[in-house]
Amino acid sequence: MPEVNATGYIRESMPTITTLRTHPARPGRVRVEIDGTFAFELSRKVITAKSVTEGESLSVARRRELEGIAAREAAISLLARRERSRVELSAALKRKGFTPALVESTLAQLEQEKLQSDTRFANAWVATRRRLSPRGRVALAFELRQKGISRPEIDAALQKYTPTDERSALRELIGARLARLTPSSRDQQKIKQRLLGFLARRGFAYEDIQQVITEHYPKWR
């Protein structure tokens, strides 16, 4: 609320920390409310170290300091769970209510400290897909573009996923699928077409699919 000082001029009151509330699911985190509205979260360690208290009036500099710490902590928490691209991390921080300018400065600092790296993210993405959910190189490149990874970084990551690796992944997928089917089924052709569609959606070339089936699974030619 505006205040009137001794000279009669109206002075805007500074925002005030009205509530510090322990996060219900994470006791080490504290939800900070400013003027009755949730503003950001801080670790309890920061609350203590920075002497953050209920009833504290916040100058512009003080609020900027606390918001900067909150944005950094939020970003590091997300990165601790898994590697994230800069675009992913930016979107996540903005959803948490941090301003675009603060998000960009936070990410620039994290990148400089090598805590966030699109190169590392791209390499991890390709390795994880290869291990848990194989894709063709075309699909991997598309997924990485969707994550905001640049073309040079995509190319560099895919260099570690050679055509030989891709063919091996294709054989594994086909083998796993066909192991659950009966080769003498009357619907063999229909099943094969569905298999081809499934593998094509995963980014494998039609020619490669046909070749692997012909070479390794002759009953399904």
C-alpha positions as semicolon CSV with decimal commas, in nm:
position;residue;x (nm);y (nm);z (nm)
1;M;0,000;0,000;0,000
2;P;0,128;0,355;-0,066
3;E;0,259;0,539;0,239
4;V;0,253;0,913;0,310
5;N;0,580;1,041;0,456
6;A;0,632;1,339;0,691
7;T;0,643;1,588;0,403
8;G;0,309;1,470;0,265
9;Y;0,449;1,296;-0,041
10;I;0,312;0,956;-0,130
11;R;0,578;0,687;-0,116
12;E;0,528;0,335;-0,247
13;S;0,600;0,081;0,026
14;M;0,859;-0,184;-0,048
15;P;0,743;-0,541;-0,106
16;T;0,753;-0,749;0,209
17;I;0,818;-1,115;0,281
18;T;0,492;-1,212;0,444
19;T;0,537;-1,587;0,484
20;L;0,814;-1,847;0,485
21;R;0,649;-2,184;0,447
22;T;0,829;-2,520;0,454
23;H;0,759;-2,718;0,139
24;P;0,518;-3,000;0,236
25;A;0,706;-3,266;0,038
26;R;1,062;-3,134;0,072
27;P;1,154;-3,018;0,422
28;G;1,480;-2,868;0,298
29;R;1,293;-2,623;0,075
30;V;1,109;-2,308;0,182
31;R;0,835;-2,135;-0,016
32;V;0,872;-1,758;0,000
33;E;0,559;-1,544;-0,020
34;I;0,588;-1,171;-0,093
35;D;0,290;-0,952;-0,010
36;G;0,081;-1,264;0,038
37;T;0,165;-1,423;-0,299
38;F;0,406;-1,709;-0,367
39;A;0,722;-1,571;-0,526
40;F;0,989;-1,844;-0,533
41;E;1,152;-2,125;-0,336
42;L;1,485;-2,122;-0,153
43;S;1,677;-2,391;0,026
44;R;1,669;-2,374;0,404
45;K;2,046;-2,334;0,391
46;V;2,008;-2,012;0,192
47;I;1,731;-1,888;0,419
48;T;1,972;-1,916;0,711
49;A;2,285;-1,793;0,534
50;K;2,110;-1,490;0,386
51;S;1,909;-1,414;0,700
52;V;1,578;-1,420;0,514
53;T;1,296;-1,349;0,758
54;E;0,923;-1,290;0,761
55;G;0,842;-0,922;0,771
56;E;1,156;-0,824;0,581
57;S;1,107;-0,532;0,341
58;L;1,281;-0,600;0,012
59;S;1,480;-0,341;-0,176
60;V;1,512;-0,390;-0,551
61;A;1,868;-0,516;-0,507
62;R;1,774;-0,756;-0,226
63;R;1,482;-0,904;-0,417
64;R;1,697;-0,942;-0,729
65;E;1,961;-1,121;-0,523
66;L;1,714;-1,370;-0,375
67;E;1,540;-1,432;-0,709
68;G;1,877;-1,498;-0,870
69;I;1,963;-1,754;-0,605
70;A;1,621;-1,915;-0,640
71;A;1,655;-1,944;-1,019
72;R;1,999;-2,100;-0,988
73;E;1,883;-2,349;-0,725
74;A;1,582;-2,445;-0,938
75;A;1,802;-2,499;-1,244
76;I;2,058;-2,708;-1,057
77;S;1,779;-2,918;-0,905
78;L;1,647;-2,995;-1,254
79;L;1,995;-3,076;-1,384
80;A;2,060;-3,307;-1,089
81;R;1,779;-3,533;-1,210
82;R;1,910;-3,559;-1,567
83;E;2,094;-3,366;-1,835
84;R;1,878;-3,099;-1,998
85;S;1,921;-2,884;-2,305
86;R;1,937;-2,508;-2,268
87;V;1,597;-2,474;-2,437
88;E;1,441;-2,732;-2,204
89;L;1,587;-2,568;-1,896
90;S;1,479;-2,223;-2,011
91;A;1,120;-2,336;-2,058
92;A;1,114;-2,508;-1,718
93;L;1,242;-2,201;-1,535
94;K;0,996;-1,971;-1,711
95;R;0,712;-2,203;-1,607
96;K;0,829;-2,151;-1,251
97;G;0,769;-1,778;-1,296
98;F;1,122;-1,646;-1,345
99;T;1,156;-1,360;-1,591
100;P;1,317;-1,423;-1,933
101;A;1,607;-1,189;-1,848
102;L;1,679;-1,373;-1,522
103;V;1,650;-1,710;-1,693
104;E;1,899;-1,613;-1,963
105;S;2,153;-1,476;-1,718
106;T;2,119;-1,787;-1,500
107;L;2,167;-2,022;-1,794
108;A;2,464;-1,825;-1,923
109;Q;2,633;-1,863;-1,586
110;L;2,557;-2,234;-1,563
111;E;2,691;-2,289;-1,914
112;Q;3,008;-2,097;-1,832
113;E;3,056;-2,316;-1,524
114;K;2,989;-2,626;-1,741
115;L;2,697;-2,725;-1,522
116;Q;2,477;-2,715;-1,831
117;S;2,597;-2,826;-2,174
118;D;2,401;-2,890;-2,491
119;T;2,687;-3,106;-2,617
120;R;2,676;-3,323;-2,308
121;F;2,296;-3,337;-2,328
122;A;2,303;-3,451;-2,693
123;N;2,558;-3,724;-2,618
124;A;2,355;-3,845;-2,320
125;W;2,032;-3,843;-2,522
126;V;2,179;-4,059;-2,798
127;A;2,339;-4,301;-2,550
128;T;2,018;-4,339;-2,350
129;R;1,806;-4,395;-2,659
130;R;2,052;-4,655;-2,785
131;R;2,036;-4,841;-2,454
132;L;1,668;-4,814;-2,363
133;S;1,463;-4,723;-2,669
134;P;1,659;-4,756;-2,997
135;R;1,593;-4,509;-3,277
136;G;1,732;-4,454;-3,623
137;R;1,963;-4,162;-3,686
138;V;1,686;-3,967;-3,860
139;A;1,459;-3,993;-3,555
140;L;1,740;-3,904;-3,316
141;A;1,828;-3,594;-3,517
142;F;1,463;-3,487;-3,518
143;E;1,430;-3,537;-3,140
144;L;1,744;-3,336;-3,071
145;R;1,624;-3,052;-3,294
146;Q;1,301;-3,050;-3,093
147;K;1,514;-3,008;-2,780
148;G;1,683;-2,702;-2,931
149;I;2,017;-2,863;-3,014
150;S;2,209;-2,704;-3,301
151;R;2,291;-2,890;-3,622
152;P;2,668;-2,909;-3,554
153;E;2,607;-3,051;-3,206
154;I;2,360;-3,305;-3,345
155;D;2,610;-3,416;-3,607
156;A;2,882;-3,451;-3,346
157;A;2,660;-3,661;-3,118
158;L;2,551;-3,888;-3,404
159;Q;2,912;-3,954;-3,501
160;K;2,922;-4,176;-3,195
161;Y;2,618;-4,367;-3,322
162;T;2,763;-4,527;-3,632
163;P;2,568;-4,698;-3,913
164;T;2,693;-5,026;-3,765
165;D;2,541;-4,933;-3,428
166;E;2,218;-4,835;-3,602
167;R;2,200;-5,167;-3,785
168;S;2,268;-5,354;-3,461
169;A;1,987;-5,166;-3,287
170;L;1,756;-5,246;-3,577
171;R;1,834;-5,617;-3,551
172;E;1,764;-5,610;-3,178
173;L;1,427;-5,441;-3,228
174;I;1,321;-5,675;-3,507
175;G;1,434;-5,979;-3,311
176;A;1,243;-5,872;-3,000
177;R;0,926;-5,808;-3,200
178;L;0,939;-6,126;-3,408
179;A;1,018;-6,343;-3,105
180;R;0,663;-6,275;-2,985
181;L;0,504;-6,372;-3,317
182;T;0,427;-6,704;-3,488
183;P;0,595;-6,727;-3,831
184;S;0,324;-6,953;-3,970
185;S;0,049;-6,707;-3,889
186;R;-0,204;-6,645;-4,167
187;D;-0,165;-6,275;-4,099
188;Q;0,211;-6,283;-4,155
189;Q;0,204;-6,015;-4,426
190;K;-0,015;-5,785;-4,220
191;I;0,211;-5,829;-3,918
192;K;0,517;-5,757;-4,131
193;Q;0,362;-5,435;-4,261
194;R;0,286;-5,322;-3,908
195;L;0,643;-5,405;-3,811
196;L;0,774;-5,199;-4,101
197;G;0,556;-4,906;-3,996
198;F;0,671;-4,929;-3,634
199;L;1,039;-4,929;-3,733
200;A;0,995;-4,651;-3,987
201;R;0,835;-4,431;-3,721
202;R;1,147;-4,487;-3,514
203;G;1,358;-4,336;-3,789
204;F;1,501;-4,644;-3,957
205;A;1,529;-4,646;-4,337
206;Y;1,290;-4,879;-4,520
207;E;1,578;-5,031;-4,719
208;D;1,771;-5,111;-4,401
209;I;1,465;-5,270;-4,243
210;Q;1,403;-5,491;-4,545
211;Q;1,768;-5,591;-4,565
212;V;1,790;-5,691;-4,199
213;I;1,470;-5,893;-4,223
214;T;1,591;-6,067;-4,538
215;E;1,937;-6,146;-4,396
216;H;1,845;-6,251;-4,045
217;Y;1,478;-6,349;-4,049
218;P;1,421;-6,526;-4,384
219;K;1,083;-6,668;-4,280
220;W;0,954;-6,311;-4,268
221;R;1,069;-6,199;-4,615
